[in-house]
CSV table of C-alpha atoms and ligand atoms in Angstrom, one decimal:
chain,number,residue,atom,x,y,z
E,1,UNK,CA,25.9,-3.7,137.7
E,2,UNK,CA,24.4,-5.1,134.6
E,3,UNK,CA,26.1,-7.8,132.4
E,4,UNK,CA,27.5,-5.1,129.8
E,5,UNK,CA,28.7,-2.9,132.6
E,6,UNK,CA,30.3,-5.8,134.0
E,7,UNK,CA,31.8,-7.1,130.5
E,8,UNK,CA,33.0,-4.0,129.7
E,9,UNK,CA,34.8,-3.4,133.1
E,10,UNK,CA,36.4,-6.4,132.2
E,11,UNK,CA,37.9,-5.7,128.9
E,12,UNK,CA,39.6,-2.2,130.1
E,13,UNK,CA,41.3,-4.2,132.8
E,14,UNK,CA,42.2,-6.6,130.5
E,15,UNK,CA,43.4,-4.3,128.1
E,16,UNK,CA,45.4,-2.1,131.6
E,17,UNK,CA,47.3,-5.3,132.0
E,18,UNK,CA,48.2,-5.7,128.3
E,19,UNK,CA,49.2,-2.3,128.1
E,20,UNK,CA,51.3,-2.5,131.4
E,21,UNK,CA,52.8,-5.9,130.0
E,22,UNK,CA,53.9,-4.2,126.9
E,23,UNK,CA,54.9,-0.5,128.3
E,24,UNK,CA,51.6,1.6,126.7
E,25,UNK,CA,49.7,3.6,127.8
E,26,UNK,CA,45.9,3.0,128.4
E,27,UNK,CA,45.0,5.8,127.2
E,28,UNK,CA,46.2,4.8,123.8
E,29,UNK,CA,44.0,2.1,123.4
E,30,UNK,CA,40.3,2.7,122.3
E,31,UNK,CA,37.2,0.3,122.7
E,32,UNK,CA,35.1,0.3,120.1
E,33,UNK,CA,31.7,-1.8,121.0
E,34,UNK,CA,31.0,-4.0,118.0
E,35,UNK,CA,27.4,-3.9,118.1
E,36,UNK,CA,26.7,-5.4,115.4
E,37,UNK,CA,23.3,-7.7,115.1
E,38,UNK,CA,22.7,-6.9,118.5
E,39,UNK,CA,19.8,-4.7,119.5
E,40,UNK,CA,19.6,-0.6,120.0
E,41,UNK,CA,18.7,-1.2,123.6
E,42,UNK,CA,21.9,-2.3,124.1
E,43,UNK,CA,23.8,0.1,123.1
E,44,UNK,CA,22.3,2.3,125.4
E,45,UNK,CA,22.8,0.3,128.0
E,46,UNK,CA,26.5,0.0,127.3
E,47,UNK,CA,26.4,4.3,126.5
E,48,UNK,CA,25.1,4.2,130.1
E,49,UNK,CA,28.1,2.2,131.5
E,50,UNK,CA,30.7,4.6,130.1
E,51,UNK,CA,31.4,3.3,126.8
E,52,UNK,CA,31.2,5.8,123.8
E,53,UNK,CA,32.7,4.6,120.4
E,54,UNK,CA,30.3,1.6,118.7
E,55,UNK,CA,31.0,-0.7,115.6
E,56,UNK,CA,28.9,-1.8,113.2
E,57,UNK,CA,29.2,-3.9,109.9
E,58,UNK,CA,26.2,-4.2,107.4
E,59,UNK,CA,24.5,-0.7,106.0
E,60,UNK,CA,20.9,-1.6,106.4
E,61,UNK,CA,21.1,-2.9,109.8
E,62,UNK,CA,23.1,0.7,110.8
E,63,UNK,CA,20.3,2.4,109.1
E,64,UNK,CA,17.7,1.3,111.0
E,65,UNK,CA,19.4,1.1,114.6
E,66,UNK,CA,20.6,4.4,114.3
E,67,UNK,CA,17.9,6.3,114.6
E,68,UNK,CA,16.5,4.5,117.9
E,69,UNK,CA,19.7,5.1,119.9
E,70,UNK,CA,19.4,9.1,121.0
E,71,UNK,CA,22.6,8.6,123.3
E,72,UNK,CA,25.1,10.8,121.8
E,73,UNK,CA,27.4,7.7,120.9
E,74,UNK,CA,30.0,7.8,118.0
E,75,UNK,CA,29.5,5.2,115.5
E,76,UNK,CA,32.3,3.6,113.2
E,77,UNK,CA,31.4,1.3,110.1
E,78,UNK,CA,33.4,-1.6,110.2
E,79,UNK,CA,32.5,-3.9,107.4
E,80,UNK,CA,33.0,-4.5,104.3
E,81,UNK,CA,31.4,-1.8,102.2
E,82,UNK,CA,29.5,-1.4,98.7
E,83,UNK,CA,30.2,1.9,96.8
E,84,UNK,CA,26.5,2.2,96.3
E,85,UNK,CA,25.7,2.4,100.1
E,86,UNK,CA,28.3,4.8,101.0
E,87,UNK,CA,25.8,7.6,101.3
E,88,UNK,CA,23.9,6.4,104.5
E,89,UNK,CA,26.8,6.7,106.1
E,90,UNK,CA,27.4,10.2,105.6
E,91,UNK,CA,27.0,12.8,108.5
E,92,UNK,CA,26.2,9.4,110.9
E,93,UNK,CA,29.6,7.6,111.4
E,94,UNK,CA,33.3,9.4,112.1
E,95,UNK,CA,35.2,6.4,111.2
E,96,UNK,CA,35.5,4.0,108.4
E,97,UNK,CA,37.9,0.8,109.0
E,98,UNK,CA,36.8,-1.3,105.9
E,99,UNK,CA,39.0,1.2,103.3
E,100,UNK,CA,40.4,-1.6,100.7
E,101,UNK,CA,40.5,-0.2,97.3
E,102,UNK,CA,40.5,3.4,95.7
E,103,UNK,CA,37.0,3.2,94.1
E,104,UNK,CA,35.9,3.1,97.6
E,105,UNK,CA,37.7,6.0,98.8
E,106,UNK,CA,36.9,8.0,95.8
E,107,UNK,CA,33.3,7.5,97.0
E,108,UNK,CA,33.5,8.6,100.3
E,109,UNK,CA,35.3,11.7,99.5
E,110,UNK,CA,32.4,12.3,97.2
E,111,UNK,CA,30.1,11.9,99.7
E,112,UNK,CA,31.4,13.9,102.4
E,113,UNK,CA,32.5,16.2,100.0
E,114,UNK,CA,28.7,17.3,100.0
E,115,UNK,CA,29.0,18.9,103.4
E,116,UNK,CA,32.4,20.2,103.7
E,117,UNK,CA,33.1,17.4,106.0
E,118,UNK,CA,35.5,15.4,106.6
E,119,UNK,CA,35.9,11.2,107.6
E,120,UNK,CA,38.2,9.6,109.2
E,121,UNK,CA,39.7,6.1,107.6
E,122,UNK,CA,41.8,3.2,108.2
E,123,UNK,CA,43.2,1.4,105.0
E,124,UNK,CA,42.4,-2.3,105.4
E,125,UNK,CA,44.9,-4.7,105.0
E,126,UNK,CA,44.4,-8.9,104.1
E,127,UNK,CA,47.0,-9.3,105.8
E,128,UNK,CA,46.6,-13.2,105.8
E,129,UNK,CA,46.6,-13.1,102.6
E,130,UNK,CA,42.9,-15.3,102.5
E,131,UNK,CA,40.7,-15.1,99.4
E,132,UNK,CA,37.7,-15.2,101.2
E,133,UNK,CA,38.9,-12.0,103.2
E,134,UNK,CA,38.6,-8.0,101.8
E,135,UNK,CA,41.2,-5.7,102.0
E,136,UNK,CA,44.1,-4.5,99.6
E,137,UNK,CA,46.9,-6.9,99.8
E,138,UNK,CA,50.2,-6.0,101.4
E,139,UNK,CA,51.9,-5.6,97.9
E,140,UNK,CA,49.4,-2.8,96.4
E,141,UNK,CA,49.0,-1.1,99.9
E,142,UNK,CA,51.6,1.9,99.1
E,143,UNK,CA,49.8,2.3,95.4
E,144,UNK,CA,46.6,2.6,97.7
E,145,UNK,CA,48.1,5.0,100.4
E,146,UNK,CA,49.2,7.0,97.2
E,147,UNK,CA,46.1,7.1,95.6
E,148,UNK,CA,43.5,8.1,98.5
E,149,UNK,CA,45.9,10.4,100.2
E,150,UNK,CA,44.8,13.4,97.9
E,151,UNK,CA,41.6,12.6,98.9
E,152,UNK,CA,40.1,16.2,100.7
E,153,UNK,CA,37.2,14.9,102.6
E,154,UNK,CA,39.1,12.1,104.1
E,155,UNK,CA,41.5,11.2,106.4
E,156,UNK,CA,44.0,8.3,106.5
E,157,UNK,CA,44.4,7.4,110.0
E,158,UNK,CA,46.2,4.0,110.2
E,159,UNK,CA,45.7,0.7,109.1
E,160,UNK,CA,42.9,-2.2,109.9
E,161,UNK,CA,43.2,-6.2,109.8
E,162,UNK,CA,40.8,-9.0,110.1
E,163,UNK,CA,43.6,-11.4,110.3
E,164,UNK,CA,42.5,-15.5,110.1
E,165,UNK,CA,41.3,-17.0,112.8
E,166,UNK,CA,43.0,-19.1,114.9
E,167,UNK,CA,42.0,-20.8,118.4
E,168,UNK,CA,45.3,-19.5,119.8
E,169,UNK,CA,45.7,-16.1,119.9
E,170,UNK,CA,49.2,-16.1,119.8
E,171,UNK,CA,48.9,-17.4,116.6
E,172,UNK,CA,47.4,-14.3,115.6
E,173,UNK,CA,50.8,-12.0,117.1
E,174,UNK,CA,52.7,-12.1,113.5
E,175,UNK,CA,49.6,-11.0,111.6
E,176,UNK,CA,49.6,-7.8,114.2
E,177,UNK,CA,53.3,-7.2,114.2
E,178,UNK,CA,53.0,-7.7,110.2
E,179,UNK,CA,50.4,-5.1,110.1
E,180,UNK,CA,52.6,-2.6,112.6
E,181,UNK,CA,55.4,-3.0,110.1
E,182,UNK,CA,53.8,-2.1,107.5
E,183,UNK,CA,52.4,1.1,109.0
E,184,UNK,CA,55.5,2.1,110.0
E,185,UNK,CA,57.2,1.2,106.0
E,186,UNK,CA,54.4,3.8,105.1
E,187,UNK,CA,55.5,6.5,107.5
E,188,UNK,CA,59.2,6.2,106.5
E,189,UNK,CA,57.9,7.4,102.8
E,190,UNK,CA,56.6,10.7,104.3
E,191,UNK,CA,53.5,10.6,101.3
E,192,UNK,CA,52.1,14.0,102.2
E,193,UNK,CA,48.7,13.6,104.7
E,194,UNK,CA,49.7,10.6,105.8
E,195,UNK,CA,50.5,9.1,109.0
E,196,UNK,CA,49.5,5.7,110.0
E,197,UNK,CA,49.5,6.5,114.0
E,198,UNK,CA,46.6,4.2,114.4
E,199,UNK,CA,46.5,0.4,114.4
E,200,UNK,CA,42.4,-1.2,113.8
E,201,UNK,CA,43.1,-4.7,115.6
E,202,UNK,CA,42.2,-7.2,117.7
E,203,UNK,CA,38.6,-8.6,118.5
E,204,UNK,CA,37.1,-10.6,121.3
E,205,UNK,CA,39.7,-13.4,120.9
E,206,UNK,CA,42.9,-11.5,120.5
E,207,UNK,CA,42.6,-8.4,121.5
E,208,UNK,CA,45.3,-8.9,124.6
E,209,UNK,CA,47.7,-10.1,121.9
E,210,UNK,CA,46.7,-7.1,119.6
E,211,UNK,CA,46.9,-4.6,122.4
E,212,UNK,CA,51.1,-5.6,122.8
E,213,UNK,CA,51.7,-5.6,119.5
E,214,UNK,CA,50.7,-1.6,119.3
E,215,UNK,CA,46.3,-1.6,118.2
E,216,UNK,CA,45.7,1.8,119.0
E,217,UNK,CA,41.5,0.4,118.2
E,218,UNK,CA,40.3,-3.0,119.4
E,219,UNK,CA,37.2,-4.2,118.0
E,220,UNK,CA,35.3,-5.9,120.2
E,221,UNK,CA,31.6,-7.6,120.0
E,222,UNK,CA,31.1,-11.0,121.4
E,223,UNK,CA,32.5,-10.3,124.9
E,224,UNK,CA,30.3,-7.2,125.6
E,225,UNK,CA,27.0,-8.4,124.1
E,226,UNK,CA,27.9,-12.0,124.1
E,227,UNK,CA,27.4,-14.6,121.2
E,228,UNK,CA,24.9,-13.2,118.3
E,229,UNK,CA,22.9,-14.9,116.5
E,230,UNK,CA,23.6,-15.8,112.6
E,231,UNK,CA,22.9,-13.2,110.7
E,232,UNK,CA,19.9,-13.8,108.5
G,1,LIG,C1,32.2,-8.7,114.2
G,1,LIG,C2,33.5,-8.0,114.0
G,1,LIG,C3,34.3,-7.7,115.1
G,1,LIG,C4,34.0,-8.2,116.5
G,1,LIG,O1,34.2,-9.6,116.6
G,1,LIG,P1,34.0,-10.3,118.1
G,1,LIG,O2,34.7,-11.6,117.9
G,1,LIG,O3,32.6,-10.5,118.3
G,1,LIG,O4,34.7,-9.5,119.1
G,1,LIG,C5,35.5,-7.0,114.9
G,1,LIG,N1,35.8,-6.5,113.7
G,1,LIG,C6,35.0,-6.8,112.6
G,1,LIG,C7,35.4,-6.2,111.3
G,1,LIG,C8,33.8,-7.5,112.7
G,1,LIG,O5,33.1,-7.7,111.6
């Protein structure tokens, strides 16, 4: 078995036990491969081993990988996103995390509006309140909710969070619980289209810590496709 095969055997054991620590179901839980930085090859490699759903974060990069992987694998952007780049996304990813303002939304719905299709979203959250971080705060996330949920060619499906980083992961847990709570203030309103079932959290560090506290995605990069290098 190769090294990605191996990792990724790995992380869905890691996240069985999480889920059986916490009373979830596995099948709850998705993987997406943060593939970010990291070559097409691999991708297919990891498509090969089983794994389906891959995340990436910066337009241009997507753009060109894209093409070379033939593998029928389903992409999700991830990062932060410029209006003006919204279009090379169309018809190519299923899933944007990185929703944090309406401008944003209003450009996607645009776009997909094109073809009739739809995209699926999560609203993302700075959650740790950081100023070097995106996402809408917690204060102006119901304005946000109200705001994209007319949106036709989109979907809200939950809520995402790059919370800070800490060495501990437990350090991370109230960031996760915070983000869960807030999901669930939104469903109490019962705005109309909306229901934040999914959770976006969790990466290479966390994700076992992300996984009890209710991530319905995980993000994970560095421990399928190890370190990467600085990107240029
Ligand atoms: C890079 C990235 C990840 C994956 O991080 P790892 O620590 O490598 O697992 C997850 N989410 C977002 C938004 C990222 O940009």
């Amino acid at each position: 078995m190769n090294n990605i095969a191996n990792n990724i055997q790995k992380i869905h054991t890691r996240i069985n036990n999480a889920c059986l620590n916490s009373g979830r179901n596995p099948d709850d839980v998705k993987l997406v491969a943060v593939s970010k930085i990291k070559p097409a090859e691999m991708v297919t490699d990891a498509f090969e081993s089983g794994q389906k759903i891959f995340g990436e974060s910066y337009v241009q990069e997507f753009r060109d990988k894209q093409p070379l992987v033939t593998a029928p694998v389903e992409w999700h952007f991830i990062g932060s996103l410029q209006s003006n780049k919204v279009k090379y996304l169309r018809g190519k990813v299923t899933t944007i995390h990185s929703v944090d303002r309406l401008s944003l939304a209003e450009e996607i719905d645009r776009q997909w509006g094109k073809t009739e299709t739809t995209v699926d979203v999560f609203l993302q959250v700075n959650i740790g309140d950081e100023s070097s971080k995106a996402g809408c705060s917690p204060e102006a996330l119901e304005n946000l909710v109200r705001s994209v949920a007319p949106l036709q060619n989109l979907r809200i499906k939950g809520l995402m969070c790059l919370p800070p980083h800490c060495d501990n992961p437990e350090q991370v847990r109230p960031f996760f619980k915070q983000l869960k709570q807030l999901a669930e203030q939104i469903n109490r309103l019962q705005i109309p289209d909306v229901n934040m079932d999914e959770l976006s959290m969790g990466m290479s560090g966390d994700f076992e810590v992300a996984v009890e506290e209710g991530a319905t995605f995980v993000r994970v990069g560095t421990a399928i496709f190890g370190a990467r290098e600085k990107k240029a």
